[in-house]
mmCIF file of C-alpha atoms in Angstrom:
data_model
loop_
_atom_site.group_PDB
_atom_site.id
_atom_site.type_symbol
_atom_site.label_atom_id
_atom_site.label_comp_id
_atom_site.label_asym_id
_atom_site.label_seq_id
_atom_site.Cartn_x
_atom_site.Cartn_y
_atom_site.Cartn_z
ATOM 1 C CA MET I 1 61.207 45.709 227.829
ATOM 2 C CA ARG I 2 64.025 45.087 230.498
ATOM 3 C CA ILE I 3 67.437 46.516 229.410
ATOM 4 C CA LYS I 4 69.923 43.634 230.520
ATOM 5 C CA ALA I 5 73.597 44.173 230.292
ATOM 6 C CA GLU I 6 74.237 40.967 228.482
ATOM 7 C CA ASP I 7 72.231 42.196 225.566
ATOM 8 C CA CYS I 8 73.717 45.629 225.276
ATOM 9 C CA VAL I 9 76.267 47.587 223.237
ATOM 10 C CA PHE I 10 77.063 51.210 223.643
ATOM 11 C CA VAL I 11 77.635 53.378 220.663
ATOM 12 C CA GLN I 12 79.100 56.900 221.194
ATOM 13 C CA VAL I 13 78.386 59.399 218.375
ATOM 14 C CA ASP I 14 80.647 62.253 217.522
ATOM 15 C CA VAL I 15 81.514 63.732 220.823
ATOM 16 C CA GLN I 16 84.412 65.807 219.342
ATOM 17 C CA GLU I 17 86.659 68.612 220.327
ATOM 18 C CA ARG I 18 85.803 71.236 217.637
ATOM 19 C CA LEU I 19 82.028 70.840 217.965
ATOM 20 C CA PHE I 20 81.353 70.153 221.463
ATOM 21 C CA PRO I 21 82.149 73.791 222.794
ATOM 22 C CA HIS I 22 79.177 75.080 220.624
ATOM 23 C CA ILE I 23 76.892 72.365 222.100
ATOM 24 C CA GLN I 24 74.379 73.881 224.816
ATOM 25 C CA ASN I 25 75.028 72.827 228.418
ATOM 26 C CA ASN I 26 78.223 71.130 227.285
ATOM 27 C CA GLU I 27 79.818 70.780 230.934
ATOM 28 C CA GLU I 28 76.729 69.105 232.165
ATOM 29 C CA LEU I 29 76.577 66.756 229.099
ATOM 30 C CA GLU I 30 80.534 65.955 229.386
ATOM 31 C CA LYS I 31 79.965 65.044 233.172
ATOM 32 C CA ASN I 32 76.841 62.874 232.272
ATOM 33 C CA LEU I 33 78.673 61.134 229.439
ATOM 34 C CA VAL I 34 81.763 60.474 231.725
ATOM 35 C CA THR I 35 79.485 59.111 234.414
ATOM 36 C CA LEU I 36 77.690 56.837 231.821
ATOM 37 C CA VAL I 37 80.828 55.494 230.195
ATOM 38 C CA LYS I 38 82.394 54.645 233.557
ATOM 39 C CA GLY I 39 79.191 53.027 234.663
ATOM 40 C CA LEU I 40 78.909 50.910 231.302
ATOM 41 C CA GLN I 41 82.541 49.804 232.001
ATOM 42 C CA LEU I 42 81.438 48.543 235.302
ATOM 43 C CA HIS I 43 78.899 46.472 233.619
ATOM 44 C CA GLU I 44 81.344 45.329 231.074
ATOM 45 C CA ILE I 45 79.228 46.762 228.059
ATOM 46 C CA PRO I 46 81.105 46.632 224.723
ATOM 47 C CA MET I 47 81.775 50.128 223.254
ATOM 48 C CA ILE I 48 82.020 51.630 219.880
ATOM 49 C CA VAL I 49 83.129 55.164 219.225
ATOM 50 C CA ASN I 50 82.255 57.004 216.153
ATOM 51 C CA GLU I 51 83.951 60.329 215.024
ATOM 52 C CA GLN I 52 82.550 62.669 212.173
ATOM 53 C CA TYR I 53 85.261 63.775 209.794
ATOM 54 C CA LYS I 54 88.035 64.079 212.244
ATOM 55 C CA LYS I 55 90.250 66.445 210.050
ATOM 56 C CA GLY I 56 87.511 68.952 210.348
ATOM 57 C CA ILE I 57 85.862 68.437 213.722
ATOM 58 C CA GLY I 58 88.919 66.849 215.824
ATOM 59 C CA GLU I 59 89.216 63.946 218.189
ATOM 60 C CA THR I 60 86.900 62.879 220.714
ATOM 61 C CA ILE I 61 86.922 65.117 223.739
ATOM 62 C CA ALA I 62 89.853 64.338 226.187
ATOM 63 C CA SER I 63 87.854 63.278 229.118
ATOM 64 C CA LEU I 64 86.045 60.786 227.046
ATOM 65 C CA LYS I 65 88.980 59.763 224.875
ATOM 66 C CA GLU I 66 91.013 58.517 227.852
ATOM 67 C CA LEU I 67 87.958 56.297 228.829
ATOM 68 C CA THR I 68 87.341 54.844 225.416
ATOM 69 C CA ASP I 69 90.694 54.761 223.611
ATOM 70 C CA ILE I 70 90.785 51.014 224.028
ATOM 71 C CA TYR I 71 87.388 50.357 222.085
ATOM 72 C CA PRO I 72 86.945 50.328 218.230
ATOM 73 C CA HIS I 73 86.892 53.673 216.786
ATOM 74 C CA PHE I 74 85.192 54.537 213.414
ATOM 75 C CA GLU I 75 85.551 57.598 211.407
ATOM 76 C CA LYS I 76 82.714 58.480 209.153
ATOM 77 C CA THR I 77 81.468 61.185 206.728
ATOM 78 C CA THR I 78 77.843 60.059 206.611
ATOM 79 C CA PHE I 79 75.713 61.644 209.524
ATOM 80 C CA SER I 80 74.513 58.049 210.540
ATOM 81 C CA CYS I 81 76.951 55.747 212.100
ATOM 82 C CA CYS I 82 75.404 53.037 210.113
ATOM 83 C CA GLY I 83 76.558 54.670 206.833
ATOM 84 C CA ASN I 84 79.921 53.496 207.527
ATOM 85 C CA GLU I 85 79.957 49.762 206.789
ATOM 86 C CA ASP I 86 82.743 48.976 209.034
ATOM 87 C CA GLY I 87 80.965 50.607 211.872
ATOM 88 C CA LEU I 88 77.703 49.085 211.253
ATOM 89 C CA CYS I 89 79.441 45.612 210.818
ATOM 90 C CA ALA I 90 81.255 46.426 214.287
ATOM 91 C CA ILE I 91 77.992 46.937 216.039
ATOM 92 C CA LYS I 92 76.192 43.797 214.450
ATOM 93 C CA ASP I 93 79.166 41.513 215.075
ATOM 94 C CA THR I 94 78.864 42.113 218.912
ATOM 95 C CA GLY I 95 75.606 40.027 218.676
ATOM 96 C CA LYS I 96 74.014 42.442 220.929
ATOM 97 C CA LYS I 97 70.379 43.235 220.258
ATOM 98 C CA ILE I 98 70.045 46.465 222.180
ATOM 99 C CA VAL I 99 72.043 49.667 221.302
ATOM 100 C CA ILE I 100 72.713 52.292 224.020
ATOM 101 C CA LEU I 101 73.051 55.584 222.160
ATOM 102 C CA ALA I 102 74.556 58.785 223.230
ATOM 103 C CA GLY I 103 76.421 61.865 221.676
ATOM 104 C CA ILE I 104 75.945 64.864 219.602
ATOM 105 C CA GLU I 105 74.213 66.266 217.768
ATOM 106 C CA THR I 106 70.957 64.963 218.686
ATOM 107 C CA HIS I 107 68.982 66.089 215.645
ATOM 108 C CA VAL I 108 71.532 65.001 212.952
ATOM 109 C CA CYS I 109 73.961 62.149 213.754
ATOM 110 C CA VAL I 110 72.197 60.781 216.801
ATOM 111 C CA LEU I 111 68.815 60.797 215.196
ATOM 112 C CA GLN I 112 69.945 59.407 211.873
ATOM 113 C CA THR I 113 72.036 56.553 213.583
ATOM 114 C CA ALA I 114 68.903 55.799 215.703
ATOM 115 C CA LEU I 115 66.571 55.478 212.734
ATOM 116 C CA ASP I 116 69.039 53.381 210.879
ATOM 117 C CA LEU I 117 69.736 50.961 213.763
ATOM 118 C CA LEU I 118 65.949 50.371 214.084
ATOM 119 C CA GLU I 119 65.786 49.596 210.299
ATOM 120 C CA GLU I 120 68.575 47.008 211.134
ATOM 121 C CA GLY I 121 66.275 45.338 213.476
ATOM 122 C CA LEU I 122 68.157 46.486 216.697
ATOM 123 C CA GLN I 123 66.259 48.003 219.777
ATOM 124 C CA VAL I 124 67.915 51.546 220.347
ATOM 125 C CA VAL I 125 67.916 52.946 223.906
ATOM 126 C CA LEU I 126 68.541 56.675 223.810
ATOM 127 C CA VAL I 127 70.365 58.208 226.990
ATOM 128 C CA THR I 128 68.410 61.577 227.007
ATOM 129 C CA ASP I 129 70.598 63.432 229.357
ATOM 130 C CA CYS I 130 73.777 62.236 227.224
ATOM 131 C CA VAL I 131 72.813 63.860 223.958
ATOM 132 C CA ASN I 132 72.419 67.325 222.913
ATOM 133 C CA SER I 133 72.386 69.890 220.100
ATOM 134 C CA ARG I 134 73.318 73.548 219.577
ATOM 135 C CA LYS I 135 69.626 74.367 219.861
ATOM 136 C CA GLU I 136 67.328 73.173 222.731
ATOM 137 C CA LYS I 137 64.252 72.897 220.168
ATOM 138 C CA ASP I 138 66.463 70.680 217.637
ATOM 139 C CA LYS I 139 67.033 68.339 220.581
ATOM 140 C CA GLU I 140 63.556 68.254 221.590
ATOM 141 C CA MET I 141 62.215 67.562 218.282
ATOM 142 C CA ALA I 142 64.787 64.810 217.436
ATOM 143 C CA ILE I 143 63.943 63.115 220.700
ATOM 144 C CA GLN I 144 60.152 63.188 220.156
ATOM 145 C CA ARG I 145 60.685 61.802 216.794
ATOM 146 C CA MET I 146 63.078 58.975 217.744
ATOM 147 C CA ILE I 147 60.510 58.009 220.344
ATOM 148 C CA GLN I 148 57.612 57.984 217.888
ATOM 149 C CA ALA I 149 59.995 55.695 215.637
ATOM 150 C CA GLY I 150 60.407 53.159 218.682
ATOM 151 C CA VAL I 151 63.337 54.389 220.384
ATOM 152 C CA ILE I 152 63.262 53.768 224.256
ATOM 153 C CA PRO I 153 64.308 56.953 226.158
ATOM 154 C CA THR I 154 66.052 56.905 229.463
ATOM 155 C CA THR I 155 68.590 58.819 231.602
ATOM 156 C CA TYR I 156 72.012 57.566 232.641
ATOM 157 C CA GLU I 157 71.182 56.885 236.266
ATOM 158 C CA SER I 158 67.938 55.072 235.475
ATOM 159 C CA LEU I 159 69.876 52.921 232.847
ATOM 160 C CA LEU I 160 72.984 52.225 235.228
ATOM 161 C CA PHE I 161 70.549 51.082 237.932
ATOM 162 C CA GLU I 162 68.391 49.058 235.642
ATOM 163 C CA LEU I 163 71.513 47.211 234.403
ATOM 164 C CA THR I 164 72.387 46.682 238.029
ATOM 165 C CA VAL I 165 69.285 44.993 238.807
ATOM 166 C CA ASN I 166 69.909 44.432 242.472
ATOM 167 C CA ALA I 167 71.727 45.984 245.429
ATOM 168 C CA LYS I 168 73.468 42.643 245.844
ATOM 169 C CA ASN I 169 75.291 43.005 242.341
ATOM 170 C CA PRO I 170 79.031 43.452 242.857
ATOM 171 C CA VAL I 171 79.080 46.660 241.032
ATOM 172 C CA PHE I 172 76.155 48.394 242.948
ATOM 173 C CA LYS I 173 78.365 50.437 245.333
ATOM 174 C CA GLU I 174 80.407 51.658 242.567
ATOM 175 C CA ILE I 175 77.425 52.652 240.472
ATOM 176 C CA SER I 176 76.014 54.313 243.429
ATOM 177 C CA LYS I 177 79.134 56.454 244.003
ATOM 178 C CA LEU I 178 79.452 57.389 240.320
ATOM 179 C CA VAL I 179 75.876 58.853 240.288
ATOM 180 C CA LYS I 180 76.125 60.856 243.508
#
């Protein structure tokens, strides 16, 4: 299955200021997420931002907040983004059939969101270098489970070039600069 820009919506899961410092390799994760978001913006992919219980976990981290503030945000208390009716409706209302998924924690909110999106009949693409957990084993097992359930794994660089398709695409040079 080819991932085409016109078929995609991006869902960001719980990349929040009070949880983020506890995530392993969070500096690399932040860099990867910022690159992913900027690249998806070049491809004009619609975005939906989810935040878990903001009173306790805080806002989206500053580097992503400044990039994603213009997109719809949904606060939730369920682990799955689909547990929030407004958030799920926002995803469905885009009319897109492929959901690009990234965020934290891989084994809780990302996993449950992915499984629920599959149940909703959507194809899920997991950007594996744009998700993480506090513990490596939790991340690894969650990714395995999602793949077994039908989620398509990729990396941000692979995805951005797949969406670009061709070196003649007007965003090719900008995408190339982003990933270097």
